[in-house]
mmCIF file of C-alpha atoms in Angstrom:
data_model
loop_
_atom_site.group_PDB
_atom_site.id
_atom_site.type_symbol
_atom_site.label_atom_id
_atom_site.label_comp_id
_atom_site.label_asym_id
_atom_site.label_seq_id
_atom_site.Cartn_x
_atom_site.Cartn_y
_atom_site.Cartn_z
ATOM 1 C CA MET A 1 0.000 0.000 0.000
ATOM 2 C CA ASP A 2 2.744 2.462 0.905
ATOM 3 C CA PHE A 3 4.421 1.581 -2.409
ATOM 4 C CA LEU A 4 1.290 2.684 -4.316
ATOM 5 C CA VAL A 5 0.956 5.861 -2.265
ATOM 6 C CA LEU A 6 4.591 6.742 -2.908
ATOM 7 C CA PHE A 7 4.151 6.159 -6.641
ATOM 8 C CA LEU A 8 1.086 8.420 -6.719
ATOM 9 C CA LEU A 9 2.934 11.128 -4.789
ATOM 10 C CA TYR A 10 5.859 11.087 -7.209
ATOM 11 C CA LEU A 11 3.508 11.053 -10.191
ATOM 12 C CA ALA A 12 1.573 14.019 -8.790
ATOM 13 C CA PHE A 13 4.788 15.915 -8.052
ATOM 14 C CA GLY A 14 6.029 15.255 -11.581
ATOM 15 C CA LEU A 15 2.811 16.474 -13.161
ATOM 16 C CA ILE A 16 2.763 19.525 -10.926
ATOM 17 C CA SER A 17 6.373 20.280 -11.880
ATOM 18 C CA VAL A 18 5.417 20.250 -15.563
ATOM 19 C CA VAL A 19 2.499 22.558 -14.793
ATOM 20 C CA MET A 20 4.872 24.810 -12.855
ATOM 21 C CA ILE A 21 7.080 25.287 -15.892
ATOM 22 C CA CYS A 22 4.068 25.970 -18.100
ATOM 23 C CA ILE A 23 2.679 28.479 -15.620
ATOM 24 C CA CYS A 24 6.018 30.215 -15.136
ATOM 25 C CA SER A 25 6.579 30.629 -18.851
ATOM 26 C CA LYS A 26 3.041 31.870 -19.636
ATOM 27 C CA SER A 27 -0.027 31.265 -17.531
ATOM 28 C CA HIS A 28 -2.656 32.091 -20.152
ATOM 29 C CA HIS A 29 -1.593 29.077 -22.247
ATOM 30 C CA LEU A 30 -2.864 26.889 -19.398
ATOM 31 C CA THR A 31 -5.989 29.028 -19.133
ATOM 32 C CA ARG A 32 -6.771 28.514 -22.828
ATOM 33 C CA LEU A 33 -6.186 24.778 -22.466
ATOM 34 C CA VAL A 34 -8.546 24.617 -19.488
ATOM 35 C CA GLN A 35 -11.161 26.682 -21.322
ATOM 36 C CA GLY A 36 -10.920 24.389 -24.332
ATOM 37 C CA GLY A 37 -11.342 21.333 -22.127
ATOM 38 C CA THR A 38 -14.319 22.947 -20.410
ATOM 39 C CA GLN A 39 -16.030 23.620 -23.724
ATOM 40 C CA LEU A 40 -15.366 20.056 -24.861
ATOM 41 C CA CYS A 41 -16.906 18.553 -21.731
ATOM 42 C CA SER A 42 -19.769 21.058 -21.436
ATOM 43 C CA CYS A 43 -22.224 18.599 -22.974
ATOM 44 C CA ILE A 44 -21.307 15.868 -20.459
ATOM 45 C CA ILE A 45 -20.531 17.622 -17.165
ATOM 46 C CA PRO A 46 -23.499 19.152 -15.280
ATOM 47 C CA GLN A 47 -23.689 22.945 -15.185
ATOM 48 C CA CYS A 48 -23.406 23.103 -11.398
ATOM 49 C CA LEU A 49 -20.156 21.102 -11.494
ATOM 50 C CA GLN A 50 -18.820 23.290 -14.320
ATOM 51 C CA ARG A 51 -19.501 26.460 -12.334
ATOM 52 C CA ALA A 52 -17.823 24.986 -9.255
ATOM 53 C CA THR A 53 -14.790 23.955 -11.325
ATOM 54 C CA GLN A 54 -14.526 27.423 -12.868
ATOM 55 C CA ARG A 55 -14.696 29.040 -9.426
ATOM 56 C CA TRP A 56 -11.918 26.792 -8.138
ATOM 57 C CA LEU A 57 -9.753 27.407 -11.201
ATOM 58 C CA HIS A 58 -10.300 31.138 -10.868
ATOM 59 C CA TYR A 59 -9.343 30.983 -7.209
ATOM 60 C CA PHE A 60 -6.195 28.925 -7.801
ATOM 61 C CA PHE A 61 -4.830 30.685 -10.901
ATOM 62 C CA HIS A 62 -6.386 34.172 -10.993
ATOM 63 C CA THR A 63 -6.347 35.289 -7.348
ATOM 64 C CA ARG A 64 -3.503 35.638 -4.889
ATOM 65 C CA ASN A 65 -3.486 32.724 -2.439
ATOM 66 C CA HIS A 66 -0.955 30.584 -0.621
ATOM 67 C CA THR A 67 -2.179 27.218 -1.903
ATOM 68 C CA PHE A 68 0.729 26.570 -4.236
ATOM 69 C CA ILE A 69 3.281 27.809 -1.707
ATOM 70 C CA VAL A 70 2.026 25.255 0.821
ATOM 71 C CA LEU A 71 1.898 22.561 -1.874
ATOM 72 C CA HIS A 72 5.443 23.421 -2.973
ATOM 73 C CA LEU A 73 6.813 23.114 0.559
ATOM 74 C CA VAL A 74 4.916 19.900 1.312
ATOM 75 C CA LEU A 75 6.079 18.133 -1.850
ATOM 76 C CA GLN A 76 9.649 19.342 -1.418
ATOM 77 C CA GLY A 77 9.563 18.098 2.162
ATOM 78 C CA LEU A 78 8.281 14.670 1.089
ATOM 79 C CA VAL A 79 11.135 14.281 -1.392
ATOM 80 C CA TYR A 80 13.734 15.191 1.232
ATOM 81 C CA ILE A 81 12.144 12.878 3.795
ATOM 82 C CA GLU A 82 12.423 10.030 1.310
ATOM 83 C CA TYR A 83 16.046 10.947 0.583
ATOM 84 C CA THR A 84 16.892 11.052 4.293
ATOM 85 C CA TRP A 85 15.019 7.859 5.130
ATOM 86 C CA GLU A 86 16.317 5.694 2.284
ATOM 87 C CA ILE A 87 19.399 6.993 0.464
ATOM 88 C CA PHE A 88 21.204 8.826 3.249
ATOM 89 C CA GLY A 89 21.224 5.792 5.563
ATOM 90 C CA TYR A 90 22.267 3.300 2.889
ATOM 91 C CA CYS A 91 25.023 5.598 1.632
ATOM 92 C CA ARG A 92 26.380 5.937 5.148
ATOM 93 C CA GLU A 93 26.620 2.132 5.362
ATOM 94 C CA LEU A 94 28.531 2.107 2.071
ATOM 95 C CA GLU A 95 30.913 4.746 3.482
ATOM 96 C CA PHE A 96 30.001 7.630 1.197
ATOM 97 C CA SER A 97 31.642 10.935 2.054
ATOM 98 C CA MET A 98 29.509 12.992 4.425
ATOM 99 C CA CYS A 99 30.316 16.151 2.433
ATOM 100 C CA TYR A 100 28.568 14.739 -0.634
ATOM 101 C CA LEU A 101 25.594 13.442 1.348
ATOM 102 C CA LEU A 102 24.994 16.850 2.962
ATOM 103 C CA LEU A 103 25.031 18.749 -0.339
ATOM 104 C CA PRO A 104 21.251 18.382 -0.965
ATOM 105 C CA TYR A 105 20.557 19.886 2.473
ATOM 106 C CA LEU A 106 22.881 22.796 1.750
ATOM 107 C CA TRP A 107 21.108 23.482 -1.542
ATOM 108 C CA LEU A 108 17.769 23.177 0.271
ATOM 109 C CA ILE A 109 18.699 25.909 2.761
ATOM 110 C CA VAL A 110 19.896 28.272 0.033
ATOM 111 C CA ASN A 111 16.831 27.460 -2.067
ATOM 112 C CA LEU A 112 14.424 28.232 0.771
ATOM 113 C CA VAL A 113 16.165 31.557 1.446
ATOM 114 C CA PHE A 114 15.761 32.752 -2.132
ATOM 115 C CA PHE A 115 12.290 31.222 -2.348
ATOM 116 C CA THR A 116 11.286 33.404 0.603
ATOM 117 C CA LEU A 117 12.925 36.478 -0.930
ATOM 118 C CA THR A 118 11.112 35.883 -4.214
ATOM 119 C CA CYS A 119 7.796 35.561 -2.390
ATOM 120 C CA LEU A 120 8.151 38.610 -0.151
ATOM 121 C CA THR A 121 10.101 41.115 -2.271
ATOM 122 C CA ASN A 122 8.166 43.862 -4.012
ATOM 123 C CA PRO A 123 8.590 43.086 -7.746
ATOM 124 C CA GLY A 124 8.508 46.770 -8.669
ATOM 125 C CA THR A 125 4.963 48.031 -8.209
ATOM 126 C CA VAL A 126 4.238 51.208 -10.153
ATOM 127 C CA THR A 127 2.515 53.819 -7.965
ATOM 128 C CA LYS A 128 1.818 57.526 -8.176
ATOM 129 C CA THR A 129 4.883 58.108 -6.016
ATOM 130 C CA ASN A 130 7.405 56.359 -8.265
ATOM 131 C CA GLU A 131 5.589 56.719 -11.592
ATOM 132 C CA LEU A 132 7.827 59.520 -12.901
ATOM 133 C CA LEU A 133 10.957 57.676 -11.766
ATOM 134 C CA PHE A 134 10.029 54.496 -13.640
ATOM 135 C CA LEU A 135 9.123 56.493 -16.756
ATOM 136 C CA GLN A 136 12.779 57.573 -17.025
ATOM 137 C CA VAL A 137 14.359 54.128 -16.688
ATOM 138 C CA TYR A 138 13.704 52.644 -20.145
ATOM 139 C CA GLU A 139 13.163 54.091 -23.587
ATOM 140 C CA PHE A 140 9.895 53.561 -25.409
ATOM 141 C CA ASP A 141 10.280 51.479 -28.559
ATOM 142 C CA ASP A 142 6.944 52.722 -30.038
ATOM 143 C CA VAL A 143 6.120 49.163 -31.108
ATOM 144 C CA MET A 144 5.523 47.068 -28.010
ATOM 145 C CA PHE A 145 5.739 50.009 -25.587
ATOM 146 C CA PRO A 146 4.330 53.231 -27.098
ATOM 147 C CA LYS A 147 4.635 56.571 -25.340
ATOM 148 C CA ASN A 148 1.929 58.350 -23.346
ATOM 149 C CA MET A 149 -0.056 55.195 -22.625
ATOM 150 C CA ARG A 150 -2.123 54.860 -19.483
ATOM 151 C CA CYS A 151 -3.121 51.689 -17.728
ATOM 152 C CA SER A 152 -6.846 51.147 -18.237
ATOM 153 C CA THR A 153 -7.106 49.657 -14.722
ATOM 154 C CA CYS A 154 -4.721 51.727 -12.592
ATOM 155 C CA GLY A 155 -5.034 54.973 -14.517
ATOM 156 C CA LEU A 156 -1.276 55.497 -14.222
ATOM 157 C CA LYS A 157 1.107 56.268 -17.070
ATOM 158 C CA LYS A 158 2.669 53.025 -18.242
ATOM 159 C CA PRO A 159 6.475 52.984 -18.102
ATOM 160 C CA ALA A 160 8.240 51.066 -20.831
ATOM 161 C CA ARG A 161 8.440 47.312 -20.131
ATOM 162 C CA SER A 162 5.692 47.477 -17.487
ATOM 163 C CA LYS A 163 2.465 45.494 -17.481
ATOM 164 C CA HIS A 164 -0.647 45.313 -15.354
ATOM 165 C CA CYS A 165 -0.969 41.971 -13.559
ATOM 166 C CA SER A 166 -4.594 40.897 -13.381
ATOM 167 C CA VAL A 167 -3.868 38.532 -10.473
ATOM 168 C CA CYS A 168 -2.115 41.062 -8.238
ATOM 169 C CA ASN A 169 -4.145 43.999 -9.624
ATOM 170 C CA ARG A 170 -1.113 46.261 -10.007
ATOM 171 C CA CYS A 171 1.275 47.491 -12.666
ATOM 172 C CA VAL A 172 4.735 45.962 -12.359
ATOM 173 C CA HIS A 173 7.944 47.540 -13.651
ATOM 174 C CA ARG A 174 9.846 45.280 -16.062
ATOM 175 C CA PHE A 175 7.107 42.671 -15.720
ATOM 176 C CA ASP A 176 8.185 39.110 -16.513
ATOM 177 C CA HIS A 177 5.302 36.885 -15.416
ATOM 178 C CA HIS A 178 3.120 36.033 -12.451
ATOM 179 C CA CYS A 179 4.265 32.840 -10.711
ATOM 180 C CA VAL A 180 1.652 31.042 -8.622
ATOM 181 C CA TRP A 181 4.369 28.986 -6.893
ATOM 182 C CA VAL A 182 5.695 32.098 -5.140
ATOM 183 C CA ASN A 183 2.323 33.917 -5.077
ATOM 184 C CA ASN A 184 4.002 36.983 -6.533
ATOM 185 C CA CYS A 185 4.877 38.715 -9.779
ATOM 186 C CA ILE A 186 8.386 38.431 -11.150
ATOM 187 C CA GLY A 187 9.568 41.942 -11.950
ATOM 188 C CA ALA A 188 12.531 44.272 -11.854
ATOM 189 C CA TRP A 189 13.211 43.975 -8.124
ATOM 190 C CA ASN A 190 12.923 40.216 -7.569
ATOM 191 C CA THR A 191 14.031 38.656 -10.886
ATOM 192 C CA ARG A 192 17.516 38.057 -9.437
ATOM 193 C CA TYR A 193 16.058 36.170 -6.479
ATOM 194 C CA PHE A 194 13.833 34.113 -8.772
ATOM 195 C CA LEU A 195 16.781 33.111 -10.992
ATOM 196 C CA ILE A 196 18.862 31.966 -8.013
ATOM 197 C CA TYR A 197 15.845 30.140 -6.572
ATOM 198 C CA LEU A 198 15.371 28.325 -9.880
ATOM 199 C CA LEU A 199 19.096 27.555 -10.099
ATOM 200 C CA THR A 200 19.308 26.068 -6.589
ATOM 201 C CA LEU A 201 16.130 24.048 -7.134
ATOM 202 C CA THR A 202 17.606 22.562 -10.324
ATOM 203 C CA VAL A 203 20.987 21.852 -8.725
ATOM 204 C CA SER A 204 19.412 20.217 -5.659
ATOM 205 C CA ALA A 205 17.371 17.871 -7.875
ATOM 206 C CA ALA A 206 20.443 17.055 -9.988
ATOM 207 C CA THR A 207 22.566 16.436 -6.866
ATOM 208 C CA MET A 208 19.951 14.074 -5.465
ATOM 209 C CA ALA A 209 19.807 12.234 -8.812
ATOM 210 C CA ILE A 210 23.601 11.821 -8.887
ATOM 211 C CA LEU A 211 23.729 10.511 -5.312
ATOM 212 C CA SER A 212 20.867 8.073 -5.937
ATOM 213 C CA ALA A 213 22.533 6.731 -9.072
ATOM 214 C CA ALA A 214 25.895 6.525 -7.305
ATOM 215 C CA PHE A 215 24.350 4.470 -4.490
ATOM 216 C CA LEU A 216 22.831 1.947 -6.911
ATOM 217 C CA VAL A 217 26.073 1.651 -8.884
ATOM 218 C CA ARG A 218 28.130 1.221 -5.704
ATOM 219 C CA LEU A 219 25.691 -1.410 -4.477
ATOM 220 C CA VAL A 220 26.005 -3.398 -7.706
ATOM 221 C CA VAL A 221 29.808 -3.213 -7.621
ATOM 222 C CA VAL A 222 30.187 -4.105 -3.947
ATOM 223 C CA SER A 223 27.758 -7.043 -4.073
ATOM 224 C CA ASP A 224 29.079 -8.312 -7.441
ATOM 225 C CA LEU A 225 25.537 -8.508 -8.802
ATOM 226 C CA TYR A 226 26.760 -8.173 -12.375
ATOM 227 C CA GLN A 227 28.608 -11.505 -11.976
ATOM 228 C CA GLU A 228 25.588 -13.436 -10.690
ATOM 229 C CA MET A 229 23.494 -15.920 -12.682
ATOM 230 C CA TYR A 230 19.732 -16.225 -12.860
ATOM 231 C CA ILE A 231 17.265 -18.849 -14.125
ATOM 232 C CA ASP A 232 15.087 -17.795 -17.040
ATOM 233 C CA ASP A 233 11.526 -18.960 -17.832
ATOM 234 C CA PHE A 234 12.842 -22.093 -19.530
ATOM 235 C CA GLY A 235 14.901 -23.176 -16.505
ATOM 236 C CA ARG A 236 18.250 -22.266 -18.055
ATOM 237 C CA PHE A 237 21.008 -20.345 -16.292
ATOM 238 C CA GLN A 238 21.684 -16.931 -17.806
ATOM 239 C CA ALA A 239 24.350 -14.336 -17.098
ATOM 240 C CA MET A 240 23.137 -11.157 -15.443
ATOM 241 C CA ASP A 241 22.198 -8.572 -18.070
ATOM 242 C CA THR A 242 21.291 -4.899 -17.721
ATOM 243 C CA VAL A 243 17.532 -5.368 -18.043
ATOM 244 C CA PHE A 244 17.359 -8.048 -15.375
ATOM 245 C CA LEU A 245 19.669 -6.017 -13.128
ATOM 246 C CA ILE A 246 17.369 -2.984 -13.360
ATOM 247 C CA GLN A 247 14.351 -5.188 -12.609
ATOM 248 C CA TYR A 248 16.133 -6.627 -9.575
ATOM 249 C CA LEU A 249 17.015 -3.166 -8.247
ATOM 250 C CA PHE A 250 13.473 -1.985 -8.889
ATOM 251 C CA LEU A 251 11.985 -4.854 -6.881
ATOM 252 C CA THR A 252 14.573 -4.579 -4.098
ATOM 253 C CA PHE A 253 14.674 -0.772 -3.759
ATOM 254 C CA PRO A 254 11.437 0.490 -5.360
ATOM 255 C CA ARG A 255 11.389 3.827 -3.548
ATOM 256 C CA ILE A 256 14.955 4.682 -4.470
ATOM 257 C CA VAL A 257 14.410 3.759 -8.131
ATOM 258 C CA PHE A 258 11.222 5.848 -8.225
ATOM 259 C CA LEU A 259 13.012 8.728 -6.550
ATOM 260 C CA LEU A 260 15.880 8.464 -9.035
ATOM 261 C CA GLY A 261 13.539 8.479 -12.023
ATOM 262 C CA PHE A 262 11.572 11.395 -10.638
ATOM 263 C CA VAL A 263 14.526 13.652 -9.827
ATOM 264 C CA VAL A 264 16.159 12.870 -13.197
ATOM 265 C CA VAL A 265 13.016 13.963 -15.067
ATOM 266 C CA LEU A 266 12.621 16.960 -12.761
ATOM 267 C CA SER A 267 16.250 17.966 -13.312
ATOM 268 C CA PHE A 268 15.779 18.018 -17.077
ATOM 269 C CA LEU A 269 12.512 19.956 -16.857
ATOM 270 C CA LEU A 270 13.869 22.545 -14.456
ATOM 271 C CA GLY A 271 17.171 22.683 -16.331
ATOM 272 C CA GLY A 272 15.365 23.420 -19.576
ATOM 273 C CA TYR A 273 13.371 26.233 -18.000
ATOM 274 C CA LEU A 274 16.510 27.539 -16.272
ATOM 275 C CA CYS A 275 18.310 27.725 -19.625
ATOM 276 C CA PHE A 276 15.377 29.670 -21.053
ATOM 277 C CA ALA A 277 15.377 32.072 -18.089
ATOM 278 C CA VAL A 278 19.165 32.584 -18.373
ATOM 279 C CA TYR A 279 18.777 33.249 -22.108
ATOM 280 C CA LEU A 280 16.191 35.935 -21.370
ATOM 281 C CA ALA A 281 18.447 37.495 -18.740
ATOM 282 C CA ALA A 282 21.489 37.427 -21.041
ATOM 283 C CA THR A 283 19.558 39.130 -23.844
ATOM 284 C CA ASN A 284 17.707 41.520 -21.497
ATOM 285 C CA GLN A 285 14.239 40.262 -22.308
ATOM 286 C CA THR A 286 11.290 39.312 -20.152
ATOM 287 C CA THR A 287 8.932 36.397 -20.693
ATOM 288 C CA ASN A 288 6.192 38.889 -21.530
ATOM 289 C CA GLU A 289 8.374 40.631 -24.144
ATOM 290 C CA TRP A 290 9.627 37.345 -25.585
ATOM 291 C CA TYR A 291 6.104 36.056 -26.030
ATOM 292 C CA LYS A 292 4.806 39.298 -27.555
ATOM 293 C CA GLY A 293 7.863 39.614 -29.779
ATOM 294 C CA ASP A 294 7.487 36.029 -30.934
ATOM 295 C CA TRP A 295 3.799 36.613 -31.658
ATOM 296 C CA ALA A 296 4.628 39.812 -33.544
ATOM 297 C CA TRP A 297 7.108 37.832 -35.648
ATOM 298 C CA CYS A 298 4.390 35.276 -36.416
ATOM 299 C CA GLN A 299 2.011 38.040 -37.412
ATOM 300 C CA HIS A 300 4.574 39.349 -39.896
ATOM 301 C CA CYS A 301 5.338 35.901 -41.267
ATOM 302 C CA PRO A 302 4.278 35.566 -44.945
ATOM 303 C CA LEU A 303 2.539 32.268 -44.145
ATOM 304 C CA VAL A 304 0.229 33.911 -41.594
ATOM 305 C CA ALA A 305 -2.871 35.632 -42.917
ATOM 306 C CA ARG A 306 -3.361 39.225 -41.814
ATOM 307 C CA SER A 307 -5.395 42.181 -42.904
ATOM 308 C CA SER A 308 -4.034 44.293 -45.764
ATOM 309 C CA SER A 309 -4.418 47.490 -43.746
ATOM 310 C CA ALA A 310 -2.204 46.238 -40.902
ATOM 311 C CA GLU A 311 0.959 48.238 -40.440
ATOM 312 C CA TYR A 312 4.193 46.333 -40.835
ATOM 313 C CA GLN A 313 6.185 47.017 -37.658
ATOM 314 C CA VAL A 314 9.091 44.756 -36.824
ATOM 315 C CA TYR A 315 9.868 44.411 -33.120
ATOM 316 C CA GLN A 316 13.524 44.746 -32.178
ATOM 317 C CA ASN A 317 14.980 44.376 -28.716
ATOM 318 C CA ILE A 318 16.478 47.819 -27.981
ATOM 319 C CA TYR A 319 17.152 47.052 -24.309
ATOM 320 C CA SER A 320 20.075 44.655 -24.690
ATOM 321 C CA GLN A 321 23.338 46.406 -23.760
ATOM 322 C CA GLY A 322 25.676 43.423 -23.952
ATOM 323 C CA LEU A 323 25.924 40.324 -21.787
ATOM 324 C CA TRP A 324 27.737 41.862 -18.822
ATOM 325 C CA ASN A 325 25.554 44.988 -18.667
ATOM 326 C CA ASN A 326 22.386 42.910 -19.005
ATOM 327 C CA LEU A 327 23.312 40.667 -16.088
ATOM 328 C CA GLN A 328 24.479 43.647 -14.072
ATOM 329 C CA GLU A 329 21.124 45.326 -14.641
ATOM 330 C CA ILE A 330 19.310 42.300 -13.183
ATOM 331 C CA PHE A 331 21.570 41.303 -10.292
ATOM 332 C CA LEU A 332 22.856 44.745 -9.268
ATOM 333 C CA LEU A 333 19.714 46.709 -10.183
ATOM 334 C CA ALA A 334 21.831 48.985 -12.339
ATOM 335 C CA GLY A 335 19.713 51.153 -14.593
ATOM 336 C CA PRO A 336 20.441 51.041 -18.329
ATOM 337 C CA CYS A 337 22.434 53.885 -19.808
ATOM 338 C CA TYR A 338 21.222 55.475 -23.007
ATOM 339 C CA GLU A 339 23.558 58.467 -23.032
ATOM 340 C CA ARG A 340 25.663 56.912 -25.752
ATOM 341 C CA LYS A 341 22.644 56.664 -28.036
ATOM 342 C CA LYS A 342 21.668 60.265 -27.323
ATOM 343 C CA LYS A 343 25.158 61.449 -28.102
#
């Protein structure tokens, strides 16, 4: 029974991790998918159940709440409990170095610090007090960010690269996206914390995967399992092959094999999203700008139908000032310098 429960927990955590990456990159893709599924099932599901589902979805994804923060901490805690209960003890018996075994806990502490900073730090809320200050930070490109635009909700002048978040109900300077896992927007003032949080989460999963794999390999070598023989279905003795060895390890240490498979998949998923986030930081783009710029490129593609009266405006990233300056702008909150262009 506990084996089935553990499998379901890992499966749920894996699915939630995939959803996390989708939500972090662009939440309205998930919203469209949910809306499409709702329309498809509208003829089967009763109206009362549909309304209840829509209310729950609206609460989870379109209002600020701590549900996903609690879920994040609970699932992360379950993974570390499993690591401590199974792998840590076995590795100690096989005389693994304590420095290597404590690495996941070190990454966990650093990860929780930057997770808290990402949750609690003001992302760069635009108010009447700092409106004029934010208006002077970035140039207007007159394509994605035209001049003299006001937010239809806040009534404030919209600085370049800002966007109104419908979940938080505020305009955010250098808006990237709203992340439900930290219950906060990712903007100019907490992007650096979010990147380090994502980095430490990826490294902790990769470290746990390496230690789990190292334990299984050490176990096979120490016990000489690869030299053993087994009897096949026809009663003949066969030399130990890789497939049978994996089956044996799976039946002997099911939790560790499940944990290894889960953290390997999670490492690749988080690593892929981390590479995307680093690419955006290195080129001084936000997720919002990347998505809109990519959509603008599609609109101007000859294969995409568009109205003949539409103006042909090509979006170009004018905010990139070179790799070092781009990273410095994010991690040191250094404002971009446009004096060279003016000169």
